[in-house]
mmCIF file of C-alpha atoms in Angstrom:
data_model
loop_
_atom_site.group_PDB
_atom_site.id
_atom_site.type_symbol
_atom_site.label_atom_id
_atom_site.label_comp_id
_atom_site.label_asym_id
_atom_site.label_seq_id
_atom_site.Cartn_x
_atom_site.Cartn_y
_atom_site.Cartn_z
ATOM 1 C CA ASN A 1487 94.871 156.525 60.624
ATOM 2 C CA GLU A 1488 96.128 154.617 57.544
ATOM 3 C CA PRO A 1489 99.603 155.716 56.867
ATOM 4 C CA LEU A 1490 100.478 157.663 53.907
ATOM 5 C CA GLY A 1491 103.766 155.313 53.612
ATOM 6 C CA THR A 1492 106.330 153.970 54.715
ATOM 7 C CA ASP A 1493 110.309 155.812 55.649
ATOM 8 C CA PRO A 1494 112.469 153.585 53.587
ATOM 9 C CA ALA A 1495 115.411 154.610 56.035
ATOM 10 C CA THR A 1496 113.980 153.462 58.995
ATOM 11 C CA LYS A 1497 110.548 151.310 57.918
ATOM 12 C CA LYS A 1498 108.609 153.003 60.097
ATOM 13 C CA PRO A 1499 105.274 154.409 58.800
ATOM 14 C CA VAL A 1500 104.466 157.581 58.382
ATOM 15 C CA TYR A 1501 101.046 159.292 58.959
ATOM 16 C CA VAL A 1502 99.353 162.841 58.429
ATOM 17 C CA LYS A 1503 97.357 164.008 61.455
ATOM 18 C CA SER A 1504 95.835 167.314 62.959
ATOM 19 C CA GLY A 1505 96.779 168.926 65.928
ATOM 20 C CA ARG A 1506 96.071 172.029 68.048
ATOM 21 C CA PHE A 1507 98.709 173.993 65.685
ATOM 22 C CA GLY A 1508 96.956 172.641 62.651
ATOM 23 C CA PRO A 1509 98.255 169.430 60.133
ATOM 24 C CA TYR A 1510 101.660 167.755 60.982
ATOM 25 C CA VAL A 1511 103.235 164.740 59.815
ATOM 26 C CA GLN A 1512 104.440 161.339 62.278
ATOM 27 C CA LEU A 1513 107.147 159.207 62.080
ATOM 28 C CA GLY A 1514 106.422 155.844 63.329
ATOM 29 C CA ASP A 1515 103.588 155.048 66.339
ATOM 30 C CA VAL A 1516 102.843 156.055 69.883
ATOM 31 C CA THR A 1517 104.473 153.216 71.955
ATOM 32 C CA MET A 1518 102.139 152.685 75.031
ATOM 33 C CA ASN A 1519 102.952 150.415 78.645
ATOM 34 C CA ASP A 1520 100.378 148.137 80.107
ATOM 35 C CA LYS A 1521 98.491 150.828 82.144
ATOM 36 C CA GLY A 1522 97.651 152.831 78.482
ATOM 37 C CA LYS A 1523 99.922 155.522 78.822
ATOM 38 C CA PRO A 1524 102.907 156.725 76.503
ATOM 39 C CA THR A 1525 106.290 155.409 76.657
ATOM 40 C CA GLY A 1526 109.674 155.121 75.137
ATOM 41 C CA ASP A 1527 110.693 158.163 72.811
ATOM 42 C CA LYS A 1528 108.065 159.872 71.583
ATOM 43 C CA PRO A 1529 107.763 159.673 67.139
ATOM 44 C CA ARG A 1530 109.341 162.230 65.396
ATOM 45 C CA MET A 1531 106.554 165.200 64.453
ATOM 46 C CA ALA A 1532 106.906 168.630 61.904
ATOM 47 C CA SER A 1533 104.443 171.177 60.771
ATOM 48 C CA LEU A 1534 103.418 170.953 56.954
ATOM 49 C CA TRP A 1535 104.964 174.289 55.502
ATOM 50 C CA PRO A 1536 102.174 176.970 54.163
ATOM 51 C CA SER A 1537 102.571 175.445 50.802
ATOM 52 C CA MET A 1538 101.217 171.742 51.320
ATOM 53 C CA THR A 1539 97.997 171.146 51.858
ATOM 54 C CA VAL A 1540 96.671 167.279 53.227
ATOM 55 C CA PRO A 1541 94.432 166.232 50.250
ATOM 56 C CA THR A 1542 97.724 166.777 47.955
ATOM 57 C CA LEU A 1543 100.279 165.774 50.843
ATOM 58 C CA THR A 1544 102.712 163.122 48.955
ATOM 59 C CA LEU A 1545 105.239 160.601 51.042
ATOM 60 C CA ASP A 1546 108.371 162.828 49.372
ATOM 61 C CA GLU A 1547 106.629 165.861 50.606
ATOM 62 C CA ALA A 1548 105.934 164.079 54.295
ATOM 63 C CA LEU A 1549 109.829 163.224 54.563
ATOM 64 C CA LEU A 1550 110.787 166.352 53.280
ATOM 65 C CA VAL A 1551 109.803 168.246 56.698
ATOM 66 C CA LEU A 1552 110.644 165.412 58.406
ATOM 67 C CA SER A 1553 113.987 165.764 57.680
ATOM 68 C CA PHE A 1554 114.875 168.665 59.718
ATOM 69 C CA PRO A 1555 116.980 169.264 61.835
ATOM 70 C CA LYS A 1556 119.223 168.258 59.513
ATOM 71 C CA VAL A 1557 123.534 168.945 59.470
ATOM 72 C CA ILE A 1558 124.832 170.185 56.347
ATOM 73 C CA GLY A 1559 128.495 170.320 57.619
ATOM 74 C CA LYS A 1560 131.224 171.218 59.796
ATOM 75 C CA HIS A 1561 132.248 174.710 60.549
ATOM 76 C CA PRO A 1562 135.654 175.059 59.225
ATOM 77 C CA GLU A 1563 137.045 177.420 62.151
ATOM 78 C CA THR A 1564 134.903 175.549 64.848
ATOM 79 C CA GLY A 1565 134.966 172.011 63.977
ATOM 80 C CA LEU A 1566 131.239 172.165 64.650
ATOM 81 C CA ASP A 1567 128.273 170.824 62.977
ATOM 82 C CA VAL A 1568 126.235 173.667 61.362
ATOM 83 C CA THR A 1569 122.683 172.461 61.516
ATOM 84 C CA LEU A 1570 119.115 174.084 59.466
ATOM 85 C CA PHE A 1571 116.041 174.294 61.740
ATOM 86 C CA ASP A 1572 112.401 174.566 60.765
ATOM 87 C CA GLY A 1573 111.530 176.034 64.227
ATOM 88 C CA LYS A 1574 108.417 176.461 65.806
ATOM 89 C CA PHE A 1575 108.944 180.725 64.666
ATOM 90 C CA GLY A 1576 110.424 180.040 61.589
ATOM 91 C CA PRO A 1577 113.410 178.630 59.538
ATOM 92 C CA TYR A 1578 116.921 178.880 60.870
ATOM 93 C CA VAL A 1579 120.572 178.361 60.460
ATOM 94 C CA ALA A 1580 122.420 177.167 64.331
ATOM 95 C CA MET A 1581 126.022 176.548 65.546
ATOM 96 C CA GLU A 1582 126.233 175.197 68.686
ATOM 97 C CA GLY A 1583 129.176 173.489 71.207
ATOM 98 C CA THR A 1584 132.570 173.491 72.179
ATOM 99 C CA GLY A 1585 134.974 174.740 69.552
ATOM 100 C CA LYS A 1586 138.235 173.673 68.320
ATOM 101 C CA ASP A 1587 139.601 176.276 71.076
ATOM 102 C CA GLY A 1588 137.596 175.104 74.060
ATOM 103 C CA ALA A 1589 135.168 178.127 74.334
ATOM 104 C CA ALA A 1590 131.500 177.600 73.929
ATOM 105 C CA VAL A 1591 130.189 178.710 70.791
ATOM 106 C CA LYS A 1592 126.499 179.044 70.509
ATOM 107 C CA GLU A 1593 125.258 181.273 66.918
ATOM 108 C CA THR A 1594 121.778 181.213 65.299
ATOM 109 C CA ARG A 1595 120.530 182.970 62.483
ATOM 110 C CA SER A 1596 117.237 183.409 61.215
ATOM 111 C CA LEU A 1597 116.259 182.401 57.360
ATOM 112 C CA PRO A 1598 114.120 184.543 55.301
ATOM 113 C CA GLU A 1599 111.576 181.532 54.482
ATOM 114 C CA ARG A 1600 111.538 178.387 54.084
ATOM 115 C CA ALA A 1601 112.617 177.794 50.374
ATOM 116 C CA ALA A 1602 115.741 178.575 52.111
ATOM 117 C CA LEU A 1603 116.125 174.990 54.103
ATOM 118 C CA LEU A 1604 116.279 173.405 50.336
ATOM 119 C CA THR A 1605 119.407 175.741 48.918
ATOM 120 C CA LEU A 1606 121.844 177.022 51.192
ATOM 121 C CA THR A 1607 125.193 175.523 51.167
ATOM 122 C CA LEU A 1608 127.048 175.084 53.980
ATOM 123 C CA ALA A 1609 130.156 178.361 52.637
ATOM 124 C CA ALA A 1610 126.573 180.479 52.860
ATOM 125 C CA ALA A 1611 125.393 179.031 56.267
ATOM 126 C CA VAL A 1612 128.892 179.874 57.522
ATOM 127 C CA ASP A 1613 128.742 182.895 55.868
ATOM 128 C CA LEU A 1614 125.661 184.217 57.385
ATOM 129 C CA LEU A 1615 126.809 183.072 60.817
ATOM 130 C CA LYS A 1616 129.550 185.589 60.803
ATOM 131 C CA GLN A 1617 127.656 188.363 60.134
ATOM 132 C CA PRO A 1618 126.681 190.574 62.887
ATOM 133 C CA ARG A 1619 122.655 190.125 64.333
ATOM 134 C CA ALA A 1620 120.557 193.053 63.250
ATOM 135 C CA ARG A 1621 118.880 195.203 65.578
ATOM 136 C CA GLY A 1622 115.184 194.433 66.572
ATOM 137 C CA GLY A 1623 115.860 190.629 65.145
ATOM 138 C CA VAL A 1624 118.043 188.481 63.118
ATOM 139 C CA ARG A 1625 115.998 188.859 59.583
ATOM 140 C CA GLN A 1626 117.009 191.746 58.116
ATOM 141 C CA VAL A 1627 120.630 190.000 58.370
ATOM 142 C CA ALA A 1628 119.314 186.778 56.650
ATOM 143 C CA SER A 1629 117.576 189.009 53.927
ATOM 144 C CA GLN A 1630 120.924 190.024 52.677
ATOM 145 C CA ALA A 1631 122.326 186.553 52.082
ATOM 146 C CA ALA A 1632 122.203 185.008 49.157
ATOM 147 C CA LEU A 1633 119.997 182.022 49.284
ATOM 148 C CA ALA A 1634 121.977 180.198 46.007
ATOM 149 C CA SER A 1635 124.461 181.014 43.424
ATOM 150 C CA LEU A 1636 123.559 180.246 39.942
ATOM 151 C CA GLY A 1637 126.357 181.400 37.983
ATOM 152 C CA THR A 1638 128.055 184.709 36.742
ATOM 153 C CA SER A 1639 127.007 187.513 34.445
ATOM 154 C CA ALA A 1640 128.300 187.928 31.134
ATOM 155 C CA VAL A 1641 127.162 191.577 31.542
ATOM 156 C CA THR A 1642 128.498 192.808 34.997
ATOM 157 C CA GLY A 1643 131.321 189.899 36.074
ATOM 158 C CA LYS A 1644 129.081 189.514 39.059
ATOM 159 C CA PRO A 1645 127.547 186.282 40.792
ATOM 160 C CA ILE A 1646 123.533 185.894 39.275
ATOM 161 C CA GLU A 1647 122.014 185.131 43.032
ATOM 162 C CA VAL A 1648 118.477 184.008 44.435
ATOM 163 C CA LYS A 1649 118.099 186.245 47.536
ATOM 164 C CA THR A 1650 115.141 187.455 49.445
ATOM 165 C CA GLY A 1651 114.006 191.168 49.785
ATOM 166 C CA ARG A 1652 111.168 193.054 51.744
ATOM 167 C CA PHE A 1653 108.850 191.686 48.924
ATOM 168 C CA GLY A 1654 109.742 188.298 48.384
ATOM 169 C CA ALA A 1655 111.961 185.711 46.359
ATOM 170 C CA TYR A 1656 114.306 187.447 43.547
ATOM 171 C CA VAL A 1657 117.341 187.274 41.113
ATOM 172 C CA THR A 1658 119.980 189.662 40.577
ATOM 173 C CA ASP A 1659 122.902 190.067 38.189
ATOM 174 C CA GLY A 1660 124.489 192.681 40.401
ATOM 175 C CA GLN A 1661 122.618 195.701 38.647
ATOM 176 C CA VAL A 1662 118.920 194.210 38.012
ATOM 177 C CA ASN A 1663 117.101 192.708 40.163
ATOM 178 C CA ALA A 1664 114.037 190.658 38.830
ATOM 179 C CA THR A 1665 111.256 189.195 41.105
ATOM 180 C CA ILE A 1666 110.658 185.599 40.917
ATOM 181 C CA PRO A 1667 107.232 185.031 39.968
ATOM 182 C CA SER A 1668 104.849 183.547 43.521
ATOM 183 C CA GLY A 1669 103.968 180.598 41.196
ATOM 184 C CA ARG A 1670 107.447 179.535 40.971
ATOM 185 C CA ASP A 1671 110.032 177.615 43.192
ATOM 186 C CA PRO A 1672 113.100 179.098 44.119
ATOM 187 C CA ALA A 1673 114.711 176.804 45.022
ATOM 188 C CA ARG A 1674 114.256 174.705 41.469
ATOM 189 C CA LEU A 1675 115.326 177.940 39.460
ATOM 190 C CA THR A 1676 118.333 177.726 36.896
ATOM 191 C CA LEU A 1677 120.672 180.276 35.425
ATOM 192 C CA ASP A 1678 118.580 179.979 32.077
ATOM 193 C CA ASP A 1679 115.757 180.576 33.856
ATOM 194 C CA ALA A 1680 117.506 183.670 36.245
ATOM 195 C CA LEU A 1681 118.358 185.263 32.718
ATOM 196 C CA GLU A 1682 115.362 184.961 31.564
ATOM 197 C CA LEU A 1683 113.453 186.607 34.575
ATOM 198 C CA ILE A 1684 116.380 189.362 34.484
ATOM 199 C CA ALA A 1685 116.287 190.235 30.566
ATOM 200 C CA THR A 1686 112.421 190.960 30.894
ATOM 201 C CA ARG A 1687 112.817 192.869 33.688
ATOM 202 C CA GLU A 1688 115.281 195.166 31.862
ATOM 203 C CA GLN A 1689 113.827 195.296 28.791
ATOM 204 C CA ARG A 1690 110.392 196.505 30.825
ATOM 205 C CA MET A 1691 112.252 198.858 32.693
ATOM 206 C CA ARG A 1692 113.990 200.334 29.258
ATOM 207 C CA GLU A 1693 110.398 200.317 28.011
ATOM 208 C CA GLN A 1694 109.329 202.790 30.947
ATOM 209 C CA GLY A 1695 112.805 205.037 30.158
ATOM 210 C CA VAL A 1696 114.505 203.602 32.951
ATOM 211 C CA ASP A 1697 118.376 202.670 31.785
ATOM 212 C CA PRO A 1698 119.094 199.999 34.055
ATOM 213 C CA ARG A 1699 122.807 200.042 33.189
ATOM 214 C CA PRO A 1700 124.114 203.515 32.699
ATOM 215 C CA PRO A 1701 127.301 204.435 31.994
ATOM 216 C CA PRO A 1702 129.540 204.913 34.941
ATOM 217 C CA ARG A 1703 129.692 208.720 35.608
ATOM 218 C CA VAL A 1704 132.914 211.099 34.985
ATOM 219 C CA PRO A 1705 133.235 213.404 37.978
ATOM 220 C CA GLY A 1706 132.513 217.180 36.640
ATOM 221 C CA ALA A 1707 131.700 216.022 33.228
ATOM 222 C CA ALA A 1708 127.844 215.949 33.282
ATOM 223 C CA ALA A 1709 125.683 217.832 32.131
ATOM 224 C CA GLY A 1710 123.319 220.494 33.321
ATOM 225 C CA ALA A 1711 126.352 220.761 36.703
ATOM 226 C CA ALA A 1712 126.056 223.208 39.840
ATOM 227 C CA PRO A 1713 127.138 226.661 38.599
ATOM 228 C CA SER A 1714 130.795 227.218 40.295
ATOM 229 C CA GLY A 1715 131.069 229.590 43.647
ATOM 230 C CA ALA A 1716 132.436 232.621 41.610
ATOM 231 C CA ALA A 1717 129.621 231.988 39.046
ATOM 232 C CA LYS A 1718 126.865 232.021 41.544
ATOM 233 C CA ALA A 1719 128.456 235.082 43.422
ATOM 234 C CA THR A 1720 128.476 236.876 40.070
ATOM 235 C CA LYS A 1721 124.454 236.364 39.721
ATOM 236 C CA LYS A 1722 124.011 237.341 43.081
ATOM 237 C CA ALA A 1723 125.555 240.508 42.429
ATOM 238 C CA SER A 1724 123.846 240.889 39.115
ATOM 239 C CA SER A 1725 120.873 240.402 41.397
ATOM 240 C CA ALA A 1726 121.018 242.840 44.076
ATOM 241 C CA THR A 1727 122.341 245.799 41.528
ATOM 242 C CA LYS A 1728 119.080 244.837 39.546
ATOM 243 C CA LYS A 1729 116.599 245.352 42.818
ATOM 244 C CA ALA A 1730 118.392 248.272 44.015
ATOM 245 C CA ALA A 1731 118.172 250.248 40.753
ATOM 246 C CA THR A 1732 114.414 249.274 40.784
ATOM 247 C CA LYS A 1733 114.072 251.092 43.989
ATOM 248 C CA LYS A 1734 115.799 253.703 42.828
ATOM 249 C CA ALA A 1735 113.417 254.473 40.173
ATOM 250 C CA ALA A 1736 110.544 254.023 42.342
ATOM 251 C CA THR A 1737 111.680 256.113 44.963
ATOM 252 C CA LYS A 1738 112.904 259.466 42.322
ATOM 253 C CA LYS A 1739 109.027 258.670 40.765
ATOM 254 C CA ALA A 1740 107.181 258.830 44.193
ATOM 255 C CA ALA A 1741 109.217 262.279 44.659
ATOM 256 C CA ALA A 1742 108.562 263.911 41.647
ATOM 257 C CA LYS A 1743 104.552 263.159 42.156
ATOM 258 C CA ALA A 1744 104.962 264.521 45.972
ATOM 259 C CA GLU A 1745 106.020 267.609 44.599
ATOM 260 C CA PRO A 1746 103.937 270.731 44.676
ATOM 261 C CA ASP A 1747 102.833 272.060 41.179
ATOM 262 C CA THR A 1748 104.101 275.655 41.623
ATOM 263 C CA PHE A 1749 105.072 276.065 38.268
ATOM 264 C CA ALA A 1750 102.414 275.177 36.298
ATOM 265 C CA PRO A 1751 101.198 277.695 33.887
ATOM 266 C CA ALA A 1752 97.587 278.577 34.877
ATOM 267 C CA THR A 1753 94.782 277.786 32.557
ATOM 268 C CA LYS A 1754 92.582 280.143 30.910
ATOM 269 C CA ALA A 1755 89.409 279.211 32.981
ATOM 270 C CA SER A 1756 91.724 280.157 36.366
ATOM 271 C CA ALA A 1757 93.060 283.434 34.892
ATOM 272 C CA ALA A 1758 89.607 284.485 33.768
ATOM 273 C CA LYS A 1759 88.393 283.559 37.286
ATOM 274 C CA ALA A 1760 90.811 285.588 38.785
ATOM 275 C CA THR A 1761 90.223 288.402 36.756
ATOM 276 C CA LYS A 1762 86.429 288.449 37.781
ATOM 277 C CA LYS A 1763 86.806 288.375 41.406
ATOM 278 C CA ALA A 1764 89.732 291.367 41.605
ATOM 279 C CA PRO A 1765 88.398 294.539 43.437
ATOM 280 C CA LYS A 1766 86.997 297.359 41.437
ATOM 281 C CA THR A 1767 88.964 300.383 41.458
ATOM 282 C CA ARG A 1768 87.834 304.310 41.876
#
């Protein structure tokens, strides 16, 4: 195949190839021996990222995926290299070796997406490696770490950070979370971009009747607070008294209805009937 270009660092050609698991790039050529079998070191290879396509792939993009594993610095406590990997099962950060105290160290944490490989700083990686592994996988822990810090919010006083959550990348100022549109690269987001996204999200929430920045709640001052225990007891007693009075009235009414009509005055028709049936005397 014709090379895509030449790596300026190694002067080796860069190829785009198609393999069993999809397209990939290769740095350098395979060296063959007299018997036609590969010999020596294998050329470095790397799969294309999901956002890349073969027809539009540039030399810079090919060199980017070939740049991993990449050491981003030394861990301040162990003195070991902190390295970013674009692994078979996704990107991750790792630290492995013998620490300053002679103890064996092996720590790895998954990253939420490949964009983190471009933005993760040494400080963020060190903080991520300190966090405990999440049960059922480490992606849950990684998703909580900031991919980048763009500045400090003048409203909340908290950092404006780029993060990745369940529904993708977003920016936050500690109160308002704004999703980063799928067409925008989180790695290239500026502070002005983040402020614009947050302002748009805040306006939309207010139009929906939601205040994203409510004032702090004062204990006992909230309107419509739940009634105290004494008030509840009084209300319950009043309800019970009302029910008892209703029941008593119903019982009295039923008794009056059941009582025989002994003292009711006889009607004229009844009196006439009784007189007619009376026996004759001689």
